[in-house]
Amino acid sequence: MKKKIALVMGGFSGEHDISINSGNEVYKALDKEKFTAYRIVIEPNEWFFLSDDGVHVPVDKNDFSITLDGEKINFDLAFIIIHGNPGENGRIQGYFDMIGLKYTTCGFYTSALTFNKGYCNPLVRSFGVVTLAKSRLLYEGQVDTKAILSELELPIFVKPAAGGSSVGMTKVKRPEELSAAIDRALHEDEQVLVEEFIEGREFGCGVIQTKTELIAFPVTEIIPIGREFFDYEAKYHGLSHEITPAEVEPKVAEEIQNTAKKLYSLLNCRGIVRIDFIYNENKKQLYFLEINTIPGQSAESIVPKQARAMGISTTQLYTMLIESFL
C-alpha cells in the first residue's frame, strides 16, 4: 500500500510564497507509484488541504488529519517544506512530536537552535572544526552602537538573529549607517546578530542522511550579480550565478564537504540541510556562515541542482529522504 505523505508548506513568514513554490515542485516530482501526496498549507488563520482543483479542506489540528468524501485520512509522514516560521524554527516539529507524526526534517531542538544564528554560532565555534567571524548578539532595548563599533571592525553585517532569505539584512560600511541597520533587523526579530565581514568566496553544500550513508552533495559557489551579498533579490530574482559543481580546487571542495558532514552530525541534523561557508583564499581559511535546515526545493534551488550534478534526480532525492524516515 502506498504511503500517505503530507507535503506541509506555507508558513507565517515572508517566505510563505517561496515555500508554496518549493512545495509544489516537490508535489510534481514525488514518485506517484510509491507515495500518495497531499498538499497541506499552513497559514496563520487556516490549515487546509489544497486539492488539484483549488478546493480547501480544513485540517483537524487534533491529529493533523483531513476528511475527503467521508473518509478520514491520517498521514504516514509529514514532508516539511516551510521556510522560516513555523517550519525552520522547530515549532511545527514540536507539534508533530506531540501527536506522534514522523517528519522529514531536523528535530525540534536542532531546528530551534540552528534557526537562531546568535545561539547556533557559539555552539559551532565550540566544536573547533571551522572558523567563524567575530560577532555580537544584541537584544531589543539593549543596543549600544559605540560598544559595537569598538569591538567589531567595519564593514559588518547586521541581520535578524532568527530569520531566513536574508530578509532584514544590511551590510554596514560607515558608523552612521549602523543604527538604521539595527532598526531594520529589529523589525524582523527581537534579536540581532552583528558580525564582521569576511572577504572570500561563498559556497553552499547540501547534506543528506539516507538509510545507509551520510552524503555531502557537490559544492555550489554563489556569486551575486551587482549585489553586495547574496540577499533576497539575488536569491529569488535571478541576481546571482550559482555554479555547481563549484570551480574550486578539489581539496577545498573536499574540505567544505567534510566540514559540512561533521557539522551535520555534531548538530544532530536529520533530513536534507544546506550549510553555507565563506572561503578566504589569502588565508586559506574556511568560515562557517549559516545552516539552512529546510533548503529551497524549487527547480532552480541549490540542493536539487547539487543532487542532479551527482546523477540523482529530484524524484530519487525525495524518495531517498522519505524512505529514510519510514
XYZ file of C-alpha atoms in Angstrom:
326
model
C 0.000 0.000 0.000
C 1.282 3.459 -0.909
C 2.334 5.668 1.980
C 0.362 8.865 2.571
C 2.684 11.872 2.586
C 1.605 15.317 3.795
C 3.577 17.998 1.954
C 3.488 20.735 4.587
C 4.058 24.198 3.091
C 3.227 27.871 3.557
C 4.028 29.289 6.964
C 3.759 32.586 8.788
C 6.798 34.469 7.472
C 7.754 36.492 4.414
C 8.979 33.238 2.886
C 5.403 31.899 2.578
C 5.229 32.141 -1.217
C 8.702 30.672 -1.647
C 7.597 27.730 0.484
C 4.486 27.224 -1.657
C 6.669 27.198 -4.755
C 9.024 24.642 -3.196
C 6.105 22.503 -2.049
C 4.527 22.481 -5.494
C 7.821 21.381 -7.051
C 8.098 18.510 -4.558
C 4.465 17.594 -5.305
C 5.232 17.326 -9.026
C 8.473 15.382 -8.534
C 7.298 12.858 -5.934
C 7.160 9.226 -7.084
C 3.404 8.637 -7.520
C 3.972 4.885 -7.790
C 5.274 4.765 -4.213
C 3.542 7.640 -2.440
C 0.209 9.437 -2.315
C 0.942 13.109 -1.721
C -1.364 15.691 -0.130
C -0.552 19.393 -0.193
C -1.185 20.827 3.271
C -0.950 24.611 3.572
C -0.234 26.155 6.983
C -1.319 29.787 7.357
C -1.971 31.946 10.448
C -5.754 31.685 10.183
C -6.212 28.424 8.328
C -4.645 24.985 7.941
C -6.005 23.215 4.895
C -5.561 20.502 2.289
C -5.277 22.023 -1.186
C -6.795 19.842 -3.889
C -5.669 19.876 -7.512
C -8.747 21.894 -8.436
C -8.098 24.502 -5.744
C -10.600 23.346 -3.116
C -9.662 23.981 0.543
C -10.411 21.182 3.024
C -9.717 22.032 6.694
C -7.118 20.117 8.699
C -8.171 18.683 12.054
C -5.411 20.035 14.308
C -6.164 17.440 16.994
C -4.425 14.750 14.961
C -3.399 16.515 11.716
C -5.960 14.589 9.665
C -8.284 15.529 6.841
C -11.612 14.115 5.712
C -12.212 13.552 1.993
C -15.505 12.138 0.681
C -16.415 10.993 4.162
C -13.102 9.150 4.695
C -10.711 10.258 7.414
C -7.107 10.353 6.219
C -4.173 10.122 8.611
C -0.693 10.604 7.214
C 2.297 8.279 7.462
C 4.809 11.117 7.230
C 4.970 14.915 7.087
C 7.346 16.245 4.418
C 8.015 19.706 5.877
C 8.827 22.359 3.307
C 8.043 25.502 5.326
C 10.856 28.048 5.169
C 11.006 30.282 8.240
C 8.316 30.246 10.950
C 6.940 27.701 11.957
C 8.980 25.245 9.872
C 12.645 26.019 10.395
C 12.346 27.242 13.994
C 11.102 23.910 15.355
C 7.522 24.865 16.189
C 5.779 22.565 13.713
C 8.202 19.773 14.679
C 7.200 20.140 18.340
C 3.548 19.823 17.346
C 4.251 16.712 15.276
C 6.253 15.230 18.162
C 3.268 15.689 20.470
C 0.811 13.958 18.132
C 3.280 11.225 17.157
C 3.670 12.009 13.446
C 7.035 11.373 11.791
C 8.557 14.180 9.718
C 11.440 14.730 7.308
C 13.490 17.463 8.987
C 15.721 18.071 11.961
C 14.012 17.675 15.313
C 12.598 20.444 17.482
C 15.779 21.256 19.414
C 18.139 21.306 16.432
C 15.686 23.332 14.333
C 15.185 25.944 17.059
C 18.905 26.220 17.755
C 20.103 26.492 14.158
C 17.368 28.983 13.235
C 18.794 31.484 15.719
C 22.249 32.367 14.430
C 23.144 34.099 17.682
C 22.706 30.838 19.604
C 23.982 28.496 16.900
C 27.267 30.274 16.193
C 28.795 29.919 19.697
C 27.976 26.214 19.679
C 29.510 25.716 16.228
C 32.572 27.651 17.390
C 32.907 25.331 20.390
C 33.185 22.275 18.128
C 36.538 23.531 16.821
C 36.018 22.202 13.290
C 35.549 25.526 11.461
C 36.301 29.232 11.954
C 33.578 31.868 12.472
C 33.540 35.622 12.034
C 33.741 37.757 15.167
C 30.196 38.704 16.184
C 27.900 40.072 18.842
C 24.271 39.200 19.676
C 22.018 42.151 20.530
C 18.637 42.224 22.226
C 15.902 44.778 21.697
C 16.339 47.624 24.188
C 19.977 46.715 24.865
C 21.743 48.225 21.857
C 24.986 50.165 22.347
C 26.328 51.222 18.943
C 29.522 52.689 20.409
C 30.379 49.388 22.077
C 29.691 47.509 18.858
C 31.959 49.771 16.815
C 34.727 49.445 19.413
C 34.554 45.640 19.334
C 33.993 44.919 15.630
C 35.767 46.227 12.547
C 33.804 47.709 9.657
C 32.356 46.581 7.343
C 29.916 44.489 9.363
C 26.730 42.592 8.608
C 23.613 43.308 10.646
C 20.881 40.683 10.425
C 17.930 39.284 12.379
C 19.249 36.519 14.635
C 16.336 34.293 13.637
C 15.250 34.615 10.050
C 15.789 33.462 6.508
C 16.338 34.554 2.913
C 18.490 37.500 4.086
C 15.345 39.477 4.951
C 16.261 42.492 7.120
C 19.981 42.081 6.477
C 22.308 45.050 5.841
C 25.993 45.450 5.088
C 27.218 48.421 7.122
C 30.290 50.278 5.847
C 30.119 53.534 7.835
C 29.396 54.145 11.537
C 26.425 56.402 10.804
C 24.674 53.517 8.993
C 24.638 51.200 12.000
C 21.570 52.452 13.898
C 19.297 52.260 10.845
C 20.572 48.774 10.022
C 19.837 47.568 13.564
C 16.337 49.075 13.412
C 15.720 47.288 10.125
C 16.782 43.952 11.611
C 14.723 44.544 14.770
C 11.676 44.998 12.556
C 12.067 41.300 11.663
C 13.181 39.885 15.026
C 13.723 40.969 18.640
C 17.337 39.747 18.491
C 20.012 40.987 16.101
C 23.332 39.440 15.122
C 26.161 41.792 14.181
C 29.228 40.152 12.662
C 32.388 41.220 10.901
C 32.562 40.930 7.139
C 34.734 38.106 5.859
C 36.325 38.590 2.470
C 36.067 35.491 0.312
C 34.041 33.219 -1.928
C 30.670 31.904 -0.771
C 29.855 28.209 -1.042
C 26.882 26.045 -0.146
C 26.892 22.302 0.435
C 23.837 20.104 0.829
C 23.949 17.056 3.103
C 21.502 14.168 3.490
C 21.417 11.158 5.802
C 19.951 8.206 3.916
C 19.158 4.818 5.407
C 22.692 3.667 4.689
C 25.053 6.656 4.484
C 25.708 10.334 5.087
C 26.104 12.089 1.730
C 27.565 15.521 1.016
C 26.495 16.838 -2.381
C 28.787 18.622 -4.841
C 29.627 22.138 -3.679
C 27.961 25.219 -5.200
C 29.632 28.618 -5.479
C 27.224 31.520 -5.047
C 28.198 34.721 -6.874
C 25.830 37.720 -6.531
C 25.376 39.839 -9.674
C 25.584 43.545 -8.945
C 24.766 42.994 -5.262
C 26.844 43.485 -2.123
C 25.983 39.989 -0.918
C 23.619 37.059 -1.517
C 20.498 38.971 -0.464
C 16.788 38.346 -1.111
C 16.923 39.866 -4.603
C 19.952 37.786 -5.537
C 18.366 34.606 -4.194
C 14.938 34.859 -5.757
C 15.124 37.358 -8.625
C 17.947 35.792 -10.579
C 20.669 38.220 -9.481
C 23.287 35.573 -8.824
C 25.370 32.942 -10.536
C 25.232 29.547 -8.813
C 27.943 27.300 -10.173
C 27.546 23.563 -9.499
C 29.941 21.879 -9.109
C 31.961 24.874 -7.938
C 35.094 25.707 -9.914
C 37.416 25.366 -6.973
C 40.444 23.284 -6.066
C 39.412 19.708 -5.236
C 40.991 19.923 -1.773
C 38.886 23.000 -0.966
C 35.697 21.304 -2.164
C 36.600 18.252 -0.089
C 37.222 20.410 2.983
C 33.808 22.042 2.572
C 32.067 18.688 2.143
C 33.844 17.085 5.091
C 33.169 20.086 7.345
C 29.507 20.113 6.307
C 29.169 16.430 7.213
C 30.877 16.968 10.572
C 28.539 19.841 11.445
C 25.521 17.827 10.310
C 26.455 15.085 12.773
C 27.551 17.381 15.625
C 24.314 19.391 15.419
C 22.246 16.183 15.266
C 20.673 17.126 11.936
C 18.190 14.984 10.030
C 16.837 15.050 6.502
C 18.269 17.441 3.908
C 20.165 20.525 5.070
C 22.402 23.044 3.334
C 25.395 24.561 5.097
C 26.960 27.757 3.767
C 30.565 28.865 4.107
C 32.963 31.652 3.124
C 36.429 30.626 1.924
C 39.185 33.211 2.197
C 41.785 32.287 -0.416
C 44.533 34.529 1.006
C 44.330 32.939 4.441
C 43.346 29.503 3.085
C 40.659 29.633 5.752
C 37.100 28.273 5.750
C 34.459 30.203 7.721
C 31.031 28.950 8.784
C 28.222 31.204 7.587
C 24.924 29.505 8.432
C 22.895 26.317 8.281
C 19.601 26.035 6.430
C 17.606 23.095 7.776
C 14.821 23.389 5.163
C 16.554 24.498 1.962
C 14.552 25.536 -1.090
C 13.273 22.830 -3.412
C 12.221 24.801 -6.473
C 13.553 23.709 -9.856
C 16.362 26.268 -9.623
C 17.179 25.789 -5.935
C 20.717 24.882 -4.948
C 20.266 21.443 -3.367
C 18.228 19.888 -6.214
C 20.906 21.143 -8.636
C 23.610 19.568 -6.474
C 21.767 16.250 -6.432
C 21.356 16.296 -10.211
C 25.072 17.085 -10.571
C 25.872 13.738 -8.941
C 23.279 11.867 -11.006
C 20.396 11.874 -8.526
C 17.082 13.102 -9.935
C 14.765 15.142 -7.731
C 12.343 12.207 -7.699
C 15.111 9.908 -6.461
C 16.229 12.522 -3.926
C 12.792 12.782 -2.336
C 12.374 9.018 -2.328
C 15.713 8.687 -0.504
C 14.590 11.304 2.006
C 11.156 9.823 2.664
C 12.371 6.228 2.912
C 14.998 7.237 5.482
C 12.147 8.144 7.867
C 9.640 5.346 7.185
